[in-house]
XYZ file of C-alpha atoms in Angstrom:
594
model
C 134.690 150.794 91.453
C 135.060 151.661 95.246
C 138.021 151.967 96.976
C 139.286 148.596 97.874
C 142.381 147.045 95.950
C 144.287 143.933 97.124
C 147.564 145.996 96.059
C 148.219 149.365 95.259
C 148.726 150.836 91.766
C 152.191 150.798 91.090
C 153.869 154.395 90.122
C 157.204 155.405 89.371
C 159.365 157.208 85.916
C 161.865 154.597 85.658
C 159.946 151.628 84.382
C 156.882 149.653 84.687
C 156.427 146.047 84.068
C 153.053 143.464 84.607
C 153.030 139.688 83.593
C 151.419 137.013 84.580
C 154.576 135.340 86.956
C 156.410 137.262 88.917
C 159.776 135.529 87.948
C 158.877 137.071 84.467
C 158.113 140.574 85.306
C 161.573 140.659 87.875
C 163.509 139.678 84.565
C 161.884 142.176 82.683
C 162.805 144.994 85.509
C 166.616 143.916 85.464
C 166.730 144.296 81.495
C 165.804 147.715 82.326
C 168.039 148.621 85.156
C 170.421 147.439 83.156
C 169.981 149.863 79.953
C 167.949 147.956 78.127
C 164.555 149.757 77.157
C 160.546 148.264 77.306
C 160.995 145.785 73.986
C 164.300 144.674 75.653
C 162.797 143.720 78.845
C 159.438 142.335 76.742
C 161.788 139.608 75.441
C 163.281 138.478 78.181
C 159.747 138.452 79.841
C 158.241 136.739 76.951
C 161.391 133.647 77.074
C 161.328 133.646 81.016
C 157.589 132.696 80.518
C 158.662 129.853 78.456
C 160.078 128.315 81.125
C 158.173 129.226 84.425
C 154.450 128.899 82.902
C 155.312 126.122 80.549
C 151.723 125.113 80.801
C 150.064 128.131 79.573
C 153.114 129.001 76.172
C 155.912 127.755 74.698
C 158.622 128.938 72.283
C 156.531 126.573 69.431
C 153.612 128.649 70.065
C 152.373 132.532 69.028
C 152.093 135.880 69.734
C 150.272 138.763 68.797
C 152.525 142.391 70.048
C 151.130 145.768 70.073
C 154.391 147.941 70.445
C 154.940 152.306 70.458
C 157.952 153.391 70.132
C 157.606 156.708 71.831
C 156.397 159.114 70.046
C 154.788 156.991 67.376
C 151.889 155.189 66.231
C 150.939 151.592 67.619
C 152.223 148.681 65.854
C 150.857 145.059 65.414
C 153.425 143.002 65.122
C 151.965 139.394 64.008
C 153.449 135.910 65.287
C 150.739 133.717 64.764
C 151.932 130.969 62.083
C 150.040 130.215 59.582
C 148.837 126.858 58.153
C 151.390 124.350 56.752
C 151.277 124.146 53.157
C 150.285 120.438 53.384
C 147.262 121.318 55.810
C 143.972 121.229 53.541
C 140.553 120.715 54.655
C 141.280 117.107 52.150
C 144.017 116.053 54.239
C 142.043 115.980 57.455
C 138.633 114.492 56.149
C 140.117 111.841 54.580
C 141.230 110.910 57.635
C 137.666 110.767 58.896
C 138.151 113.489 60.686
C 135.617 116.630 61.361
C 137.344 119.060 63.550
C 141.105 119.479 63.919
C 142.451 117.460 66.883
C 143.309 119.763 70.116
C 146.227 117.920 70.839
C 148.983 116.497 68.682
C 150.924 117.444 65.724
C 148.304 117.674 62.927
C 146.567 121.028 65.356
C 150.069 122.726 64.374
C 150.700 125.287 62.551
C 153.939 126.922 61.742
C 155.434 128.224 65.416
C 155.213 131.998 65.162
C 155.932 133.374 68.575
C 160.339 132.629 68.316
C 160.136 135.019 65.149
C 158.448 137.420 66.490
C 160.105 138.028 69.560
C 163.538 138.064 67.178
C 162.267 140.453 64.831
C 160.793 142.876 68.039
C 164.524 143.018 69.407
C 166.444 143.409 66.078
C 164.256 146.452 65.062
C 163.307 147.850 68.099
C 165.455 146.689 71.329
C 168.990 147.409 72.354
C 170.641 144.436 73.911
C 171.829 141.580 72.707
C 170.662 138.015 72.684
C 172.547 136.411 75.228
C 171.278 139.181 77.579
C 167.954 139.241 76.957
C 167.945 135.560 77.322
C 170.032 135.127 80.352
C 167.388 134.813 82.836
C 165.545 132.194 80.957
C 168.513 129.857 80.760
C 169.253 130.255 84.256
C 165.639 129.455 85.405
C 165.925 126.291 82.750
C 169.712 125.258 84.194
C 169.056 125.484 87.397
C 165.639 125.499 88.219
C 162.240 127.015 89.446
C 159.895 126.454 91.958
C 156.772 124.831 90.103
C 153.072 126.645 90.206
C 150.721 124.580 91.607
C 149.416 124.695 88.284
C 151.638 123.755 86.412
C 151.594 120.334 89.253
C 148.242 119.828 88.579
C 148.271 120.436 85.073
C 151.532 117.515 84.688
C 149.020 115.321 87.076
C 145.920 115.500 84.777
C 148.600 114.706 81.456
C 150.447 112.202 83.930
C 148.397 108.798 81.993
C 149.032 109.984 78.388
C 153.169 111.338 79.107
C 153.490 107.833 80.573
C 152.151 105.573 77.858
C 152.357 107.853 74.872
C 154.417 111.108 75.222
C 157.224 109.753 76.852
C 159.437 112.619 76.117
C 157.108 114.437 78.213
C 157.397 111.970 80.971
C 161.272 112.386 80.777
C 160.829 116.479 81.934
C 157.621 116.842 83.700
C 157.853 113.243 85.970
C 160.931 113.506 87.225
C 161.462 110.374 89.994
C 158.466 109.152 87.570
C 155.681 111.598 89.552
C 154.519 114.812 88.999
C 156.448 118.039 90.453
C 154.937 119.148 93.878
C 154.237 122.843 93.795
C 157.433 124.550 95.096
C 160.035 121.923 94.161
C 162.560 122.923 91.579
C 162.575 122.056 87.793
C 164.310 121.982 85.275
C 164.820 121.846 81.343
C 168.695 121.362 80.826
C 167.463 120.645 77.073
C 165.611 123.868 76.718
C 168.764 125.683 78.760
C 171.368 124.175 76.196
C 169.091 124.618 73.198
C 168.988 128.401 73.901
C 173.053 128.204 74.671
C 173.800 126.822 71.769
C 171.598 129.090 69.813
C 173.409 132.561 71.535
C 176.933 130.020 70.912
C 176.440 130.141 67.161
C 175.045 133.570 66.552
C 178.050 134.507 68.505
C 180.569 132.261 66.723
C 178.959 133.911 63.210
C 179.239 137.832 63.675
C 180.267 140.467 66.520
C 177.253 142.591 65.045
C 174.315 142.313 67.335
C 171.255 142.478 64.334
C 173.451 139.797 62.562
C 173.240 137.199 65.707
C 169.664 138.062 65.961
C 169.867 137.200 61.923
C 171.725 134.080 62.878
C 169.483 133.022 65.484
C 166.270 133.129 63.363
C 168.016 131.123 60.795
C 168.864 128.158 63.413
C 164.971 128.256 63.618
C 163.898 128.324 60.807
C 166.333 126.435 58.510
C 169.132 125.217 61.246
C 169.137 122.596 64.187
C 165.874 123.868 65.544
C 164.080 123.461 62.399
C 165.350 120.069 61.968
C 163.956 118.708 65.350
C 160.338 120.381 65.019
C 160.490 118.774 61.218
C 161.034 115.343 62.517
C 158.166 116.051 65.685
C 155.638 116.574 62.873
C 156.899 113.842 61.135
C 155.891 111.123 64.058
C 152.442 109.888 64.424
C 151.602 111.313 68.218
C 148.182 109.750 69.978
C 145.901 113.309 69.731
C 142.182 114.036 71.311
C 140.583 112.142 68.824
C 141.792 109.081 70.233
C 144.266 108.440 66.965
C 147.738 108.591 66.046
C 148.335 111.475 63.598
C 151.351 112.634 62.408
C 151.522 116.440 61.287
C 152.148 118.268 58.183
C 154.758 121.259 58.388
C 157.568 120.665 56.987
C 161.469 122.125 56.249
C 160.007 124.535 53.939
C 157.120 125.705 55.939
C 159.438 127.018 58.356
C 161.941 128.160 56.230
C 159.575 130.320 54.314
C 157.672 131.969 57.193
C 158.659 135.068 59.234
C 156.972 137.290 61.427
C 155.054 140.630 60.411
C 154.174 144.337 61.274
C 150.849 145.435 60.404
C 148.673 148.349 61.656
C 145.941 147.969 63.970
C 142.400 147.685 64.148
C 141.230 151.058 65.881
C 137.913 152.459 67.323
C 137.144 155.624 69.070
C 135.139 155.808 72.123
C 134.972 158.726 74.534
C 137.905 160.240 73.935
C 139.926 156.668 74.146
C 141.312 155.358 71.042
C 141.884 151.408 71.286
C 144.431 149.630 69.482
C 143.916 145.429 69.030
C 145.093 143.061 66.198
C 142.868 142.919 63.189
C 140.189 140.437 61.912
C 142.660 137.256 62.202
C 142.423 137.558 65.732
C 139.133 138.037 68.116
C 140.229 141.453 68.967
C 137.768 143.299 66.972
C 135.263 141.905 69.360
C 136.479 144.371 71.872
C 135.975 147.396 69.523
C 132.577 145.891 68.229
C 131.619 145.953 72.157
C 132.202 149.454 72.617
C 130.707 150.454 69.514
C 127.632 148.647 71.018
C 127.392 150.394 73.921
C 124.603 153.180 74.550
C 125.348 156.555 75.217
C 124.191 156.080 79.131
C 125.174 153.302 81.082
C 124.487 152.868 84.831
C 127.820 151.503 86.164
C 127.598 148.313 88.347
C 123.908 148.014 87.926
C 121.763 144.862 86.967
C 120.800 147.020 83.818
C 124.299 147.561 82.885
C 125.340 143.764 83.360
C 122.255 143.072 80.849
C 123.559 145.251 78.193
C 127.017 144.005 78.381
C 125.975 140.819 78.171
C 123.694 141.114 74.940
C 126.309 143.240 73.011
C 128.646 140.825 74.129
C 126.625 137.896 72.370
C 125.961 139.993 69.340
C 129.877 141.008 68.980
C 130.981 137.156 69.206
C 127.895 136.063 66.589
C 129.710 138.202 64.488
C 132.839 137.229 65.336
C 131.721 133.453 63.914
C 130.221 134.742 60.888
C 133.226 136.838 59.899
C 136.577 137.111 61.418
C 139.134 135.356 60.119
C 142.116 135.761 57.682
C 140.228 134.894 54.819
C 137.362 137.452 55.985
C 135.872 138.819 53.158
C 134.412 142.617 54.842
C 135.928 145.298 55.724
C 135.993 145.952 59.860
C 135.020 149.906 59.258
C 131.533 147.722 58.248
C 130.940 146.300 61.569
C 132.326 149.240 63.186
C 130.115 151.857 61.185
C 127.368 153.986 63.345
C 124.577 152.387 61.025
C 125.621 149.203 61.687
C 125.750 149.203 65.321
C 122.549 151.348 65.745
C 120.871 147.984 64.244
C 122.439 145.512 66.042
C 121.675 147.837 69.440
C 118.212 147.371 68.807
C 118.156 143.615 68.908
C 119.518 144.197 72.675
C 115.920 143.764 74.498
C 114.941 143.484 78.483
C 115.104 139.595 78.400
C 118.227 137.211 77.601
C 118.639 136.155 74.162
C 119.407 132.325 73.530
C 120.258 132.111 70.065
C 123.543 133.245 68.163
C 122.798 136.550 66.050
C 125.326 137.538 63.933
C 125.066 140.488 61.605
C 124.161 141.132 58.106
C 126.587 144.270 57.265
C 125.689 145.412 53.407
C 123.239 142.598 53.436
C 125.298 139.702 53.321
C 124.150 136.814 54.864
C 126.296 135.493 57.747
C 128.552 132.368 57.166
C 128.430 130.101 60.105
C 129.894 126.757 59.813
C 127.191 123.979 60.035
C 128.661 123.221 63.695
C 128.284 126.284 64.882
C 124.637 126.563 63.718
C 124.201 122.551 65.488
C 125.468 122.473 68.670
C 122.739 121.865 71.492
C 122.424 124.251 74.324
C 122.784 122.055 77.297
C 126.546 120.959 75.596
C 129.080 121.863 77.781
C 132.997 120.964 77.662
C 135.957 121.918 78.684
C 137.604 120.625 75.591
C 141.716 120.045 75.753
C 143.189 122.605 73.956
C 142.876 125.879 75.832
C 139.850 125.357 78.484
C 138.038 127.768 79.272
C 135.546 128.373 82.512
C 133.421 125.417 83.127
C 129.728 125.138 84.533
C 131.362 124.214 87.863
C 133.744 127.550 87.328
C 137.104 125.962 87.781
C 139.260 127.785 85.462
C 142.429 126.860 83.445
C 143.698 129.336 81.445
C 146.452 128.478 79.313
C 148.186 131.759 77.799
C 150.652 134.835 79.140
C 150.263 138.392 79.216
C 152.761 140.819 79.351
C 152.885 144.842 79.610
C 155.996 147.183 79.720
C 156.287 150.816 79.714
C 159.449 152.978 79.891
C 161.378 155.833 81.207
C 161.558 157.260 77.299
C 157.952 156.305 76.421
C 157.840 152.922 74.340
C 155.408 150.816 75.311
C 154.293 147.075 74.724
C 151.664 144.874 75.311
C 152.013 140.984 74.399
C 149.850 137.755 74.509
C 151.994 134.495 74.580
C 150.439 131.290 74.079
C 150.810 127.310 72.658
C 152.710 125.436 72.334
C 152.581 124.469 76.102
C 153.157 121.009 77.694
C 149.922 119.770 76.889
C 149.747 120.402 73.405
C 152.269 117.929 72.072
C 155.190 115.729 73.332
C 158.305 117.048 74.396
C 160.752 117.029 71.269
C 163.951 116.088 73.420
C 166.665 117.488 71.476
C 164.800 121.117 72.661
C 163.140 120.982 75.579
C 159.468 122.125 74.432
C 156.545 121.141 72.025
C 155.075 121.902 69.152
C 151.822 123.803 69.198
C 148.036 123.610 68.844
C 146.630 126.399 66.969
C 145.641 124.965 63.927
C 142.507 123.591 66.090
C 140.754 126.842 65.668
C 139.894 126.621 61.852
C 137.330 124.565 60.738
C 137.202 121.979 58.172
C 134.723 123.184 56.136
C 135.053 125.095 53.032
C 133.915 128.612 52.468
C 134.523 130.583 55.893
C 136.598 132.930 56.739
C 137.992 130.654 59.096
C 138.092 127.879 56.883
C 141.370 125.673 57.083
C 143.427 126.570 54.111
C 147.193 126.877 53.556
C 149.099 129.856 54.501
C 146.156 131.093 56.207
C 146.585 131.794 59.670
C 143.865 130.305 62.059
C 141.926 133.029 63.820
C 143.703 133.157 67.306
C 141.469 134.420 70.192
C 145.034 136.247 71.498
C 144.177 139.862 71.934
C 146.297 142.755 73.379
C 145.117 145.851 73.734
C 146.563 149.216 73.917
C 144.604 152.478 74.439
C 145.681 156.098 73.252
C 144.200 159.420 74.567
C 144.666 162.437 71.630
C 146.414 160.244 70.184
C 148.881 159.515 72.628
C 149.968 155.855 73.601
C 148.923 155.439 77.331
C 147.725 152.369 78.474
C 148.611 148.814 77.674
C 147.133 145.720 78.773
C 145.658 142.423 78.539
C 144.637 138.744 79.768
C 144.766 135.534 79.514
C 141.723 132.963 79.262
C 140.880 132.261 75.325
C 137.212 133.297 74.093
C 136.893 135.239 77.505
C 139.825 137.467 76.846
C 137.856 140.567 74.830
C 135.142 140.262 77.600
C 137.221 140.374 80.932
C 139.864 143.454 78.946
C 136.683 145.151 78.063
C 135.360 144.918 81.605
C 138.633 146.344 83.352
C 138.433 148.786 80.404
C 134.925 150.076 81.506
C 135.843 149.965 85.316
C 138.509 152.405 84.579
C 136.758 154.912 82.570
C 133.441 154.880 84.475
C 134.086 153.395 87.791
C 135.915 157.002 88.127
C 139.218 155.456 90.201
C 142.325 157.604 90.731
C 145.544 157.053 92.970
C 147.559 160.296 93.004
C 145.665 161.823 89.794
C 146.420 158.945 87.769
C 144.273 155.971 86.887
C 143.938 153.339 89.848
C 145.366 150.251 87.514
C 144.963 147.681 90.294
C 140.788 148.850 91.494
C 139.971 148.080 87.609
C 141.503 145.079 88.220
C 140.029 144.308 91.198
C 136.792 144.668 90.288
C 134.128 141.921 90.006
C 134.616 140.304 86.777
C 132.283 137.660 84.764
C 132.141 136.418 81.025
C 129.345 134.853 79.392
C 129.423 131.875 76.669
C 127.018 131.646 74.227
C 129.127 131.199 71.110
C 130.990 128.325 69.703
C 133.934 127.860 71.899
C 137.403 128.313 70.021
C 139.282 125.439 70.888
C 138.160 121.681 70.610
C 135.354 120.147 70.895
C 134.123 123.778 70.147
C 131.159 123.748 72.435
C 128.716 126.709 73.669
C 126.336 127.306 75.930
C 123.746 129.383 75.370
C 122.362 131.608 77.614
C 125.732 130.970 79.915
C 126.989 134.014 82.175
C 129.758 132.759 84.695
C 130.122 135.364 87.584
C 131.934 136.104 90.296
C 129.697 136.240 93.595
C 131.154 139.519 94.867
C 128.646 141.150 92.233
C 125.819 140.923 95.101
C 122.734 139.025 95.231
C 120.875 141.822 94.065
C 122.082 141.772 90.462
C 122.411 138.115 90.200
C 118.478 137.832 91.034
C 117.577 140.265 88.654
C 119.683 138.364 85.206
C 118.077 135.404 86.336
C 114.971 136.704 86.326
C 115.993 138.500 82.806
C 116.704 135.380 81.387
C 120.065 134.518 82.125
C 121.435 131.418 82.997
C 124.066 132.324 85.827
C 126.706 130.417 87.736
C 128.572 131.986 90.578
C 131.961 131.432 90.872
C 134.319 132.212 93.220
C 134.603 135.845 94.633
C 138.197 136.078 92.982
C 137.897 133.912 89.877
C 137.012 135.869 86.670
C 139.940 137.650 84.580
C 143.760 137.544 84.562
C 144.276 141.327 83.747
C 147.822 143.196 83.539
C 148.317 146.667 82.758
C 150.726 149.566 82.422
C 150.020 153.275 82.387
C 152.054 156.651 81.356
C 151.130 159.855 81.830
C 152.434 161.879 79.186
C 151.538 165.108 80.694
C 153.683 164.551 83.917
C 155.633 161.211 82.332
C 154.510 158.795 85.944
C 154.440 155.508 85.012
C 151.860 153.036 86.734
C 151.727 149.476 86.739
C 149.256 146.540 87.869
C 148.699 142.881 87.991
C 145.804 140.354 88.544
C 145.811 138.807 91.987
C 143.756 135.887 90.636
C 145.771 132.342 91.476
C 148.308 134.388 93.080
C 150.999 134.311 91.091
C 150.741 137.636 88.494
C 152.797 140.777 89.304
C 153.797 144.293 88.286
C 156.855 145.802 88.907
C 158.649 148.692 88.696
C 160.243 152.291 90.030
């Protein structure tokens, strides 16, 4: 792993905090000089994000949590919405239709992330809504300096806001032009929405869990509900070049709420990793490390290669059978039999074709696009791209980490509903999401589109425990490429053999050379793959890069700092130092902390 960090690793026993905008992770921090503890300061992370990376979530999109309280057991705690009861594969062909749109109201499903984040403070923070959502409102009242993203990403909408989704036009071209990066915006409907919401609660009960109670009632069944009813309700122009209107409706939202569940777990090493189960992608992660041999040469051309392969042979299975109607066990694709098979189809050249497994003999079920998609197609799709052939990446989802001075820990993955998912509903200040896009209309799956079945999300935060002891969280951004850069900083840390001041060097994992490879049916629409694909970043050296190609592998080389949007927080609980780190990837991710 070397040395060299553009930052050092954060360390402190106060409190730790890494997100993906620094405005986020400084709200975060004054939660917790103020009292409040690490699911506190999450919150008002998670709602700050909202507003300053509007392009990447929204309050109408999800979130998958992995929470400790200290001293306990990891937590899942599920906000990814299901389908709308009026959703069926029917609905969609009928409308001559053969993938879910990326982009308007039919690719919604219920929002999950608002409930979530309501149910994490009632049960496990200590403040109460209007101060964990202070810092939000005053970044939407008054205003924040815009990412050049976000500029760029209001320039490339700029044609459809202005003749279809004017209520996008309204916010995001204000003097009728996109927002240079560095001038001030603002969302006085988002800043009011969340006013009123606090007013109410307020106005209802003195009792803090009761104007948490009140709040998720507003959402689901109040004001809010009423205004994301009457979004789906329109017919909004989507990606496939129609007007669709969407299907949730009053009672969708009224009957949905957020849930705890326990993890999916695998050992490795000593490390015990904690990621949200078969709904998600985050087996893939534990399906990588149970791929891995027993020796692996760190930073070699070899140990790209076998990366690489298991990689490909943990996302052919991740086709095949992850989603929520998934009909195997995970302790099947994580048994030692299992994987001692699939190792073997790991050879010296580069495989081309997508290989998923046959655990107990069943044979794989693979949707008839995944099996038909040419090689040479490559897209970038709408819906969350991901790295293209020319490298140029747009991520479009949050991470957040917290650890604190008692020992809870969190580690969160915020995304859709952002601005280029669907028009602006006014009365709010944010859109409706996109997630529904990820199921496929075909019958039979486990990622089939169905009713009440949530679409398998590629959100995936991590959290690792040593003797079974909570002590790392962390996580990216960047869709299908999320289990393959958190695996990466993962591996640097264990075996690149960093350490600042006896504790693990966060920010050197980090730092490290990162690359992901994409030979699997992309995620979001038009759900293209490459086969063969491996984007990396040059700083990997010439001599590795020679030796894939000659392997086999079709390589592009990015820029040197390109590849991964990692955060992370650390605790000791031998010596209780905290440690925090942050990506410093388009400049704008940060840890804090003391």
């Amino acid at each position: 792993m070397g040395n060299f960090t553009t930052r050092p690793t954060l360390q402190g026993t106060f409190g730790m905090v890494s997100s993906t905008h620094w405005l986020a992770s400084a709200a975060a921090m004054a939660v917790l000089e103020n009292g409040g503890n690490a699911f506190d300061a999450a919150v008002s992370a998670a709602f700050t994000l909202h507003v300053v990376e509007p392009h990447l979530n929204g309050p109408a999109g999800e979130v998958p949590i992995i929470l400790a309280s200290a001293g306990r057991t990891p937590r899942v705690l599920c906000g990814q919405g299901p389908a709308p009861a009026g959703a069926t594969i029917a609905h969609y062909t009928d409308l001559g239709l053969d993938l879910v749109p990326g982009t308007g109201p039919l690719a919604a499903a219920v929002p999950g992330a608002f409930d979530a984040w309501m149910l994490l403070l009632r049960d496990h923070g200590t403040k109460p809504l209007s101060e964990v959502l202070a810092a939000a409102i005053w970044y939407a009242e008054h205003g924040h300096p815009v990412l050049e993203d976000v500029s760029s990403t209001v320039s490339w909408m700029r044609r459809l806001f202005e003749t279809e989704w004017t209520t996008s036009a309204a916010l995001y071209l204000p003097g009728g032009k996109p927002p240079a990066p560095g001038q001030l915006l603002k969302n006085p409907a988002l800043a009011r929405t969340w006013q009123r919401l606090i007013s109410d609660a307020e106005a209802a009960s003195a009792d803090r869990a009761a104007q948490i109670e009140s709040a998720r009632r507003a959402w689901r069944e109040g004001f809010i509900a009423e205004a994301l009813c009457a979004a789906s309700e329109r017919p909004t122009m989507d990606s496939s070049g129609t007007r669709h209107a969407g299907t949730m409706t009053g009672d969708d939202l009224a009957n949905y709420t957020a849930t705890y569940e326990n993890p999916a777990t695998y050992t490795w090493n000593g490390w015990t990793i904690a990621k949200p189960g078969l709904w998600s992608q985050g087996p893939v992660f534990l399906q990588q490390l149970a791929l891995l041999p027993e020796h692996l040469d760190h930073g070699t051309a070899d140990y790209y290669h076998t990366l690489i392969e298991g990689s490909k042979l943990a996302m052919a299975d991740r086709e095949a059978w992850y989603g929520d109607g998934a009909a195997i066990p995970l302790a099947e694709l994580l048994s030692p039999s299992y994987n001692t098979a699939r190792r073997a189809l790991i050879g010296p050249e580069a495989s081309l074709r997508l290989r998923p497994g046959r655990p107990g003999g069943r044979a794989p079920e693979l949707s008839s696009h995944a099996a038909s998609v040419a090689p040479e197609q490559v897209s970038l799709g709408i819906g969350e791209p991901t790295v293209a052939a020319t490298g140029v990446t747009r991520g479009d989802t949050c991470h957040l980490d917290v650890v604190d001075r008692w020992g809870n820990m969190i580690a969160a993955t915020p995304s859709g509903g952002w601005l280029q998912s669907n028009p602006v509903v006014p009365e709010l200040g944010f859109p409706l999401g996109t997630r529904l896009q990820m199921a496929w209309l075909e019958p039979g799956l486990p990622n089939s589109l169905a009713p009440g079945r949530r679409p398998r999300t590629t959100l995936s935060p991590s959290m690792a425990l040593r003797d079974g002891e909570p002590v790392l969280a962390f996580g990216t951004p960047g869709g299908d490429q999320q289990d393959q850069w958190s695996l990466h900083f993962f591996l640097e840390l264990v075996l690149g053999g960093g350490r600042v001041g006896g504790q693990w060097d966060l920010q050197a994992a980090i730092d490290a050379p990162n690359w992901h490879q994409d030979s699997f049916p992309g995620s979001f629409y038009p759900r293209a793959m490459n086969p063969g694909a491996v984007t990396m970043e040059s700083r990997i050296g010439d001599e590795v890069l020679t030796e894939l190609r000659r392997r086999g592998h079709r390589i592009t080389v990015t820029d040197a700092w390109s590849e991964g949007r990692l955060c992370a927080v650390a605790r000791d609980p031998e010596t209780g130092v905290l440690s925090a780190a942050a990506n410093p990837r388009g400049m704008q991710g940060y840890a804090a902390g003391r």
